[in-house]
Amino acid sequence: MTTTPDGKEVIFEQPCPIRDVLDRIGNQWSLLILEALAPGTLRFNALMREIGDISKQMLSRTLKQLEQDGFITRTLYPEVPPRVEYTLTPLGHSFLEPMQQLVDWADTHHHAIVAARARYQAENDQA
Amino acid sequence: MTTTPDGKEVIFEQPCPIRDVLDRIGNQWSLLILEALAPGTLRFNALMREIGDISKQMLSRTLKQLEQDGFITRTLYPEVPPRVEYTLTPLGHSFLEPMQQLVDWADTHHHAIVAARARYQAENDQA
DNA sequence: TGACATGGTCACGTCAATGTGACCACTGAA
DNA sequence: TTCAGTGGTCACATTGACGTGACCATGTCA
């Protein structure tokens, strides 16, 4: 992402698709939001309560990115007070499938990673 | 990661395994290095040439992290000039399997993401 | 004598990601 | 009248990721 001389934002296609995806999903909140939306539609403040320790700012920004990339849709009901609903798109749902494999792998092998770190540290402490 | 009063580094287990994994793999170089090592063992400078635009600094740092987490092993042969070989561990290999699913998903759906961005931008340009 | 290759480390600067708190427009309830 | 809730935005500070270039010890080759 960069800007043209007139100040508009231009989003360039990354050369490598997986980099593109990891850049979005690798951040602190995207995955949490997608998984919170997996069971169904939620409103802004409901998402905040669901996730717990996210600020309005970060929730708003991250939702905008996810909407931009087509993972979720944002629906504004012009009532008073306004109601805004966020829902996973089919693209968003389809993404969660391979992602779930990775989550499962992480759950399964997390102990091995922690053990490796402990071993590494033990080896380098004696020095 | 934080430090104890005596200055030693302590690596805490993340509460959420997938966060832990994404924090490591989400960075710019880890995945590239793992995939470069997938076919077999490589030496430091061979890795640099393979990846192309990585600096010594970042390669060294990232390799150290990956070794720490048990994804790769580092073998030093005390010859002159020294020879250092990096190899995927079974853990590293097993990680690449679910990761490959995600890479495939990214390849398949990348066009949809790019299209969604274009659509989003078009909708917000008229405003 | 000096250049070169190996596998790094160190000091430093930059930039994007993230967090904090204030503010906003609207309206129904107390 | 004032307070709370809804769904945000804005300005600011901090932190960590990342990049650049210098430097190092060793030995071999020219």
CSV table of C-alpha atoms (C1' of nucleotides) in Angstrom, one decimal:
chain,number,residue,atom,x,y,z
A,1,MET,CA,0.0,0.0,0.0
A,2,THR,CA,1.3,3.5,-0.9
A,3,THR,CA,-0.2,6.8,-2.0
A,4,THR,CA,-0.5,8.6,-5.3
A,5,PRO,CA,0.5,12.2,-5.6
A,6,ASP,CA,-3.1,13.2,-5.0
A,7,GLY,CA,-3.2,11.3,-1.8
A,8,LYS,CA,-5.4,8.4,-2.6
A,9,GLU,CA,-4.4,5.0,-1.3
A,10,VAL,CA,-3.4,2.4,-3.8
A,11,ILE,CA,-3.3,-1.2,-2.9
A,12,PHE,CA,-0.8,-3.2,-4.8
A,13,GLU,CA,-1.1,-6.9,-5.3
A,14,GLN,CA,1.7,-8.7,-3.5
A,15,PRO,CA,3.9,-10.8,-5.7
A,16,CYS,CA,3.4,-13.8,-3.4
A,17,PRO,CA,-0.1,-14.7,-2.4
A,18,ILE,CA,0.8,-16.4,0.9
A,19,ARG,CA,2.7,-13.3,1.9
A,20,ASP,CA,-0.3,-11.2,1.2
A,21,VAL,CA,-2.5,-13.5,3.3
A,22,LEU,CA,0.0,-13.8,6.2
A,23,ASP,CA,0.4,-10.0,6.3
A,24,ARG,CA,-3.2,-9.6,7.0
A,25,ILE,CA,-3.8,-12.7,9.2
A,26,GLY,CA,-0.5,-12.5,11.0
A,27,ASN,CA,-1.5,-9.4,12.9
A,28,GLN,CA,-2.7,-9.6,16.5
A,29,TRP,CA,-6.5,-9.5,15.9
A,30,SER,CA,-7.6,-10.7,12.5
A,31,LEU,CA,-7.8,-14.4,13.4
A,32,LEU,CA,-9.5,-13.7,16.7
A,33,ILE,CA,-12.2,-11.7,14.9
A,34,LEU,CA,-12.7,-14.3,12.2
A,35,GLU,CA,-13.1,-17.0,14.7
A,36,ALA,CA,-15.5,-14.9,16.8
A,37,LEU,CA,-17.6,-14.5,13.7
A,38,ALA,CA,-17.5,-18.1,12.6
A,39,PRO,CA,-20.6,-19.1,14.6
A,40,GLY,CA,-22.6,-16.2,13.2
A,41,THR,CA,-23.2,-12.5,12.8
A,42,LEU,CA,-22.2,-10.1,15.5
A,43,ARG,CA,-22.5,-6.4,16.2
A,44,PHE,CA,-19.6,-4.1,16.9
A,45,ASN,CA,-19.9,-4.0,20.6
A,46,ALA,CA,-20.8,-7.6,20.8
A,47,LEU,CA,-17.5,-8.4,19.1
A,48,MET,CA,-15.7,-6.2,21.6
A,49,ARG,CA,-17.2,-8.1,24.5
A,50,GLU,CA,-16.5,-11.4,22.8
A,51,ILE,CA,-12.8,-10.7,22.2
A,52,GLY,CA,-12.4,-8.9,25.5
A,53,ASP,CA,-9.2,-7.0,25.5
A,54,ILE,CA,-9.3,-5.3,22.1
A,55,SER,CA,-9.7,-1.5,21.8
A,56,LYS,CA,-12.3,0.2,19.7
A,57,GLN,CA,-9.6,1.5,17.5
A,58,MET,CA,-8.0,-1.8,16.7
A,59,LEU,CA,-11.3,-3.5,16.3
A,60,SER,CA,-12.4,-0.8,13.9
A,61,ARG,CA,-9.2,-0.9,11.8
A,62,THR,CA,-9.0,-4.6,11.7
A,63,LEU,CA,-12.7,-5.0,10.7
A,64,LYS,CA,-12.1,-2.5,7.9
A,65,GLN,CA,-9.1,-4.5,6.6
A,66,LEU,CA,-11.1,-7.7,6.7
A,67,GLU,CA,-14.0,-6.1,4.9
A,68,GLN,CA,-11.6,-4.7,2.3
A,69,ASP,CA,-10.2,-8.1,1.6
A,70,GLY,CA,-13.6,-9.7,1.3
A,71,PHE,CA,-13.5,-11.9,4.4
A,72,ILE,CA,-16.4,-10.2,6.1
A,73,THR,CA,-19.3,-7.9,5.2
A,74,ARG,CA,-20.5,-4.9,7.1
A,75,THR,CA,-24.1,-4.0,7.2
A,76,LEU,CA,-25.3,-0.7,8.6
A,77,TYR,CA,-29.0,-0.5,9.6
A,78,PRO,CA,-29.8,3.2,9.7
A,79,GLU,CA,-31.8,3.0,12.9
A,80,VAL,CA,-31.4,5.0,16.0
A,81,PRO,CA,-29.1,4.2,17.7
A,82,PRO,CA,-27.4,2.8,14.6
A,83,ARG,CA,-26.9,-0.9,14.3
A,84,VAL,CA,-23.9,-2.5,12.5
A,85,GLU,CA,-23.6,-6.1,11.8
A,86,TYR,CA,-20.5,-8.1,10.7
A,87,THR,CA,-20.8,-11.4,9.0
A,88,LEU,CA,-18.3,-13.9,7.5
A,89,THR,CA,-18.4,-14.1,3.7
A,90,PRO,CA,-18.1,-17.5,1.9
A,91,LEU,CA,-14.5,-16.5,1.3
A,92,GLY,CA,-14.0,-15.9,5.0
A,93,HIS,CA,-15.6,-19.3,5.9
A,94,SER,CA,-13.4,-21.1,3.3
A,95,PHE,CA,-10.3,-19.5,4.7
A,96,LEU,CA,-11.1,-20.9,8.1
A,97,GLU,CA,-10.8,-24.5,6.8
A,98,PRO,CA,-7.1,-24.6,6.0
A,99,MET,CA,-6.5,-22.3,8.9
A,100,GLN,CA,-8.1,-24.8,11.3
A,101,GLN,CA,-5.5,-27.4,10.2
A,102,LEU,CA,-2.8,-25.0,11.3
A,103,VAL,CA,-4.6,-24.3,14.5
A,104,ASP,CA,-4.8,-28.0,15.2
A,105,TRP,CA,-1.1,-28.4,14.4
A,106,ALA,CA,-0.3,-25.6,16.8
A,107,ASP,CA,-2.4,-27.2,19.5
A,108,THR,CA,-0.8,-30.6,19.0
A,109,HIS,CA,2.8,-29.4,18.7
A,110,HIS,CA,2.9,-26.5,21.1
A,111,HIS,CA,4.4,-28.5,23.8
A,112,ALA,CA,7.2,-29.5,21.5
A,113,ILE,CA,8.0,-25.9,20.7
A,114,VAL,CA,8.0,-25.0,24.4
A,115,ALA,CA,10.2,-27.9,25.2
A,116,ALA,CA,12.6,-26.9,22.4
A,117,ARG,CA,12.8,-23.4,23.8
A,118,ALA,CA,13.6,-24.7,27.2
A,119,ARG,CA,16.2,-27.0,25.9
A,120,TYR,CA,17.8,-24.2,23.9
A,121,GLN,CA,17.9,-22.0,26.9
A,122,ALA,CA,19.4,-24.6,29.1
A,123,GLU,CA,22.1,-25.3,26.6
A,124,ASN,CA,23.0,-21.6,26.3
A,125,ASP,CA,22.8,-20.9,30.0
A,126,GLN,CA,25.8,-23.0,30.9
A,127,ALA,CA,27.9,-20.8,28.7
B,1,MET,CA,9.9,-12.7,26.4
B,2,THR,CA,11.0,-10.6,29.3
B,3,THR,CA,14.0,-10.5,31.6
B,4,THR,CA,14.6,-11.6,35.2
B,5,PRO,CA,16.3,-9.3,37.7
B,6,ASP,CA,19.6,-10.9,36.9
B,7,GLY,CA,19.2,-10.1,33.3
B,8,LYS,CA,18.5,-13.5,31.8
B,9,GLU,CA,16.0,-13.8,29.1
B,10,VAL,CA,12.9,-15.8,30.0
B,11,ILE,CA,10.6,-17.1,27.3
B,12,PHE,CA,7.0,-17.4,28.4
B,13,GLU,CA,4.6,-19.9,26.9
B,14,GLN,CA,2.0,-17.9,25.1
B,15,PRO,CA,-1.5,-18.6,26.4
B,16,CYS,CA,-2.7,-19.4,22.9
B,17,PRO,CA,-0.7,-21.9,20.8
B,18,ILE,CA,-1.7,-20.5,17.4
B,19,ARG,CA,-0.7,-17.0,18.5
B,20,ASP,CA,2.7,-18.4,19.4
B,21,VAL,CA,3.1,-20.0,16.0
B,22,LEU,CA,1.8,-17.1,14.0
B,23,ASP,CA,4.1,-14.7,15.8
B,24,ARG,CA,7.1,-16.7,14.6
B,25,ILE,CA,5.9,-17.6,11.2
B,26,GLY,CA,4.1,-14.4,10.5
B,27,ASN,CA,7.3,-12.5,10.1
B,28,GLN,CA,8.9,-11.7,6.8
B,29,TRP,CA,11.4,-14.5,6.5
B,30,SER,CA,10.6,-17.6,8.5
B,31,LEU,CA,8.4,-19.3,6.0
B,32,LEU,CA,10.8,-18.5,3.2
B,33,ILE,CA,13.6,-20.1,5.1
B,34,LEU,CA,11.6,-23.2,6.0
B,35,GLU,CA,10.6,-23.7,2.4
B,36,ALA,CA,14.1,-23.2,1.2
B,37,LEU,CA,15.2,-25.9,3.6
B,38,ALA,CA,12.4,-28.3,2.7
B,39,PRO,CA,14.3,-30.1,-0.1
B,40,GLY,CA,17.3,-30.6,2.1
B,41,THR,CA,20.2,-29.2,4.1
B,42,LEU,CA,21.8,-25.9,3.2
B,43,ARG,CA,24.7,-23.8,4.4
B,44,PHE,CA,24.4,-20.2,5.6
B,45,ASN,CA,25.6,-18.5,2.4
B,46,ALA,CA,23.7,-21.0,0.3
B,47,LEU,CA,20.5,-19.9,2.1
B,48,MET,CA,21.4,-16.3,1.4
B,49,ARG,CA,21.8,-17.0,-2.3
B,50,GLU,CA,18.6,-19.1,-2.3
B,51,ILE,CA,16.4,-16.5,-0.8
B,52,GLY,CA,18.1,-13.6,-2.6
B,53,ASP,CA,17.2,-10.4,-0.9
B,54,ILE,CA,17.7,-11.2,2.8
B,55,SER,CA,20.5,-9.6,4.8
B,56,LYS,CA,23.0,-11.5,6.9
B,57,GLN,CA,21.5,-9.9,9.9
B,58,MET,CA,17.9,-11.0,9.3
B,59,LEU,CA,18.9,-14.5,8.1
B,60,SER,CA,21.0,-15.0,11.3
B,61,ARG,CA,18.3,-13.7,13.6
B,62,THR,CA,15.5,-15.7,12.0
B,63,LEU,CA,17.6,-18.9,11.9
B,64,LYS,CA,18.3,-18.5,15.6
B,65,GLN,CA,14.6,-18.2,16.3
B,66,LEU,CA,13.7,-21.2,14.2
B,67,GLU,CA,16.4,-23.2,15.9
B,68,GLN,CA,15.2,-22.1,19.3
B,69,ASP,CA,11.7,-23.2,18.5
B,70,GLY,CA,12.9,-26.6,17.3
B,71,PHE,CA,12.1,-26.2,13.6
B,72,ILE,CA,15.6,-26.5,12.4
B,73,THR,CA,19.0,-27.7,13.6
B,74,ARG,CA,22.3,-25.9,13.3
B,75,THR,CA,25.4,-28.0,12.8
B,76,LEU,CA,28.8,-26.4,13.0
B,77,TYR,CA,31.8,-28.2,11.5
B,78,PRO,CA,34.9,-26.7,13.1
B,79,GLU,CA,36.9,-26.6,9.9
B,80,VAL,CA,38.6,-23.7,8.3
B,81,PRO,CA,36.8,-21.8,7.0
B,82,PRO,CA,34.0,-22.9,9.3
B,83,ARG,CA,31.1,-24.7,7.8
B,84,VAL,CA,27.6,-24.4,9.2
B,85,GLU,CA,24.6,-26.5,8.0
B,86,TYR,CA,21.0,-25.9,8.6
B,87,THR,CA,18.4,-28.7,8.4
B,88,LEU,CA,14.7,-29.1,9.0
B,89,THR,CA,13.8,-31.2,12.0
B,90,PRO,CA,10.8,-33.6,11.9
B,91,LEU,CA,8.9,-30.8,13.7
B,92,GLY,CA,9.8,-28.4,10.9
B,93,HIS,CA,8.7,-30.9,8.3
B,94,SER,CA,5.4,-31.7,10.0
B,95,PHE,CA,4.7,-28.0,10.2
B,96,LEU,CA,5.0,-27.5,6.5
B,97,GLU,CA,2.1,-29.9,5.9
B,98,PRO,CA,-0.8,-27.9,7.3
B,99,MET,CA,1.1,-24.8,6.1
B,100,GLN,CA,1.0,-26.1,2.6
B,101,GLN,CA,-2.8,-26.2,2.8
B,102,LEU,CA,-2.9,-22.6,3.6
B,103,VAL,CA,-0.4,-21.8,0.8
B,104,ASP,CA,-2.7,-23.6,-1.6
B,105,TRP,CA,-5.7,-21.7,-0.3
B,106,ALA,CA,-3.8,-18.5,-0.8
B,107,ASP,CA,-2.9,-19.4,-4.3
B,108,THR,CA,-6.5,-20.4,-5.1
B,109,HIS,CA,-8.2,-17.4,-3.6
B,110,HIS,CA,-5.7,-14.7,-4.1
B,111,HIS,CA,-7.6,-13.3,-7.1
B,112,ALA,CA,-10.7,-13.1,-5.0
B,113,ILE,CA,-8.9,-11.0,-2.4
B,114,VAL,CA,-7.5,-8.7,-5.0
B,115,ALA,CA,-10.9,-8.3,-6.6
B,116,ALA,CA,-12.5,-7.5,-3.2
B,117,ARG,CA,-9.9,-4.8,-2.6
B,118,ALA,CA,-10.5,-3.3,-6.0
B,119,ARG,CA,-14.3,-3.4,-5.4
B,120,TYR,CA,-13.9,-1.8,-2.0
B,121,GLN,CA,-11.7,0.9,-3.4
B,122,ALA,CA,-14.1,1.6,-6.3
B,123,GLU,CA,-17.0,2.0,-3.8
B,124,ASN,CA,-15.1,4.4,-1.7
B,125,ASP,CA,-13.6,6.4,-4.5
B,126,GLN,CA,-16.9,7.8,-5.6
B,127,ALA,CA,-17.5,9.3,-2.2
C,1,DT,C1',51.5,-8.1,1.4
C,2,DG,C1',46.8,-7.9,0.6
C,3,DA,C1',42.4,-9.6,-1.1
C,4,DC,C1',38.9,-13.0,-0.4
C,5,DA,C1',35.6,-16.3,1.6
C,6,DT,C1',33.0,-18.1,5.8
C,7,DG,C1',29.6,-17.1,9.3
C,8,DG,C1',28.4,-14.3,11.8
C,9,DT,C1',27.8,-9.8,15.6
C,10,DC,C1',27.1,-4.8,16.8
C,11,DA,C1',25.4,-0.1,16.6
C,12,DC,C1',22.3,2.6,14.6
C,13,DG,C1',18.1,4.5,12.1
C,14,DT,C1',13.4,4.0,10.1
C,15,DC,C1',8.8,2.7,9.8
C,16,DA,C1',4.6,0.2,10.6
C,17,DA,C1',1.8,-2.0,14.2
C,18,DT,C1',-0.4,-1.4,18.3
C,19,DG,C1',-2.2,0.9,22.4
C,20,DT,C1',-4.4,5.1,25.1
C,21,DG,C1',-7.5,8.5,25.8
C,22,DA,C1',-10.3,12.2,24.1
C,23,DC,C1',-14.0,13.4,21.2
C,24,DC,C1',-18.5,13.1,18.2
C,25,DA,C1',-23.7,12.8,16.9
C,26,DC,C1',-27.7,10.9,18.2
C,27,DT,C1',-31.5,9.7,21.4
C,28,DG,C1',-34.0,7.3,25.1
C,29,DA,C1',-34.2,6.8,30.0
C,30,DA,C1',-33.7,8.5,34.8
D,1,DT,C1',-31.1,18.0,32.5
D,2,DT,C1',-27.8,14.8,32.4
D,3,DC,C1',-26.2,10.2,31.7
D,4,DA,C1',-25.4,6.0,29.1
D,5,DG,C1',-25.1,3.3,24.9
D,6,DT,C1',-24.0,2.9,19.8
D,7,DG,C1',-20.2,2.9,16.4
D,8,DG,C1',-17.0,4.9,15.5
D,9,DT,C1',-12.6,8.8,14.4
D,10,DC,C1',-8.4,11.5,15.6
D,11,DA,C1',-3.9,12.7,17.7
D,12,DC,C1',-0.3,11.0,20.0
D,13,DA,C1',3.3,7.8,22.1
D,14,DT,C1',5.6,3.4,22.3
D,15,DT,C1',7.4,-0.8,20.7
D,16,DG,C1',9.3,-4.1,17.8
D,17,DA,C1',10.4,-5.6,13.1
D,18,DC,C1',13.4,-4.7,9.7
D,19,DG,C1',17.3,-2.8,7.0
D,20,DT,C1',22.3,-0.9,6.4
D,21,DG,C1',26.9,-0.8,6.9
D,22,DA,C1',31.0,-1.6,9.6
D,23,DC,C1',33.6,-5.0,11.9
D,24,DC,C1',35.9,-9.6,13.3
D,25,DA,C1',39.0,-14.1,13.4
D,26,DT,C1',40.8,-17.4,10.6
D,27,DG,C1',43.4,-19.3,6.9
D,28,DT,C1',44.4,-19.8,1.8
D,29,DC,C1',45.7,-18.0,-2.6
D,30,DA,C1',48.2,-14.9,-5.6
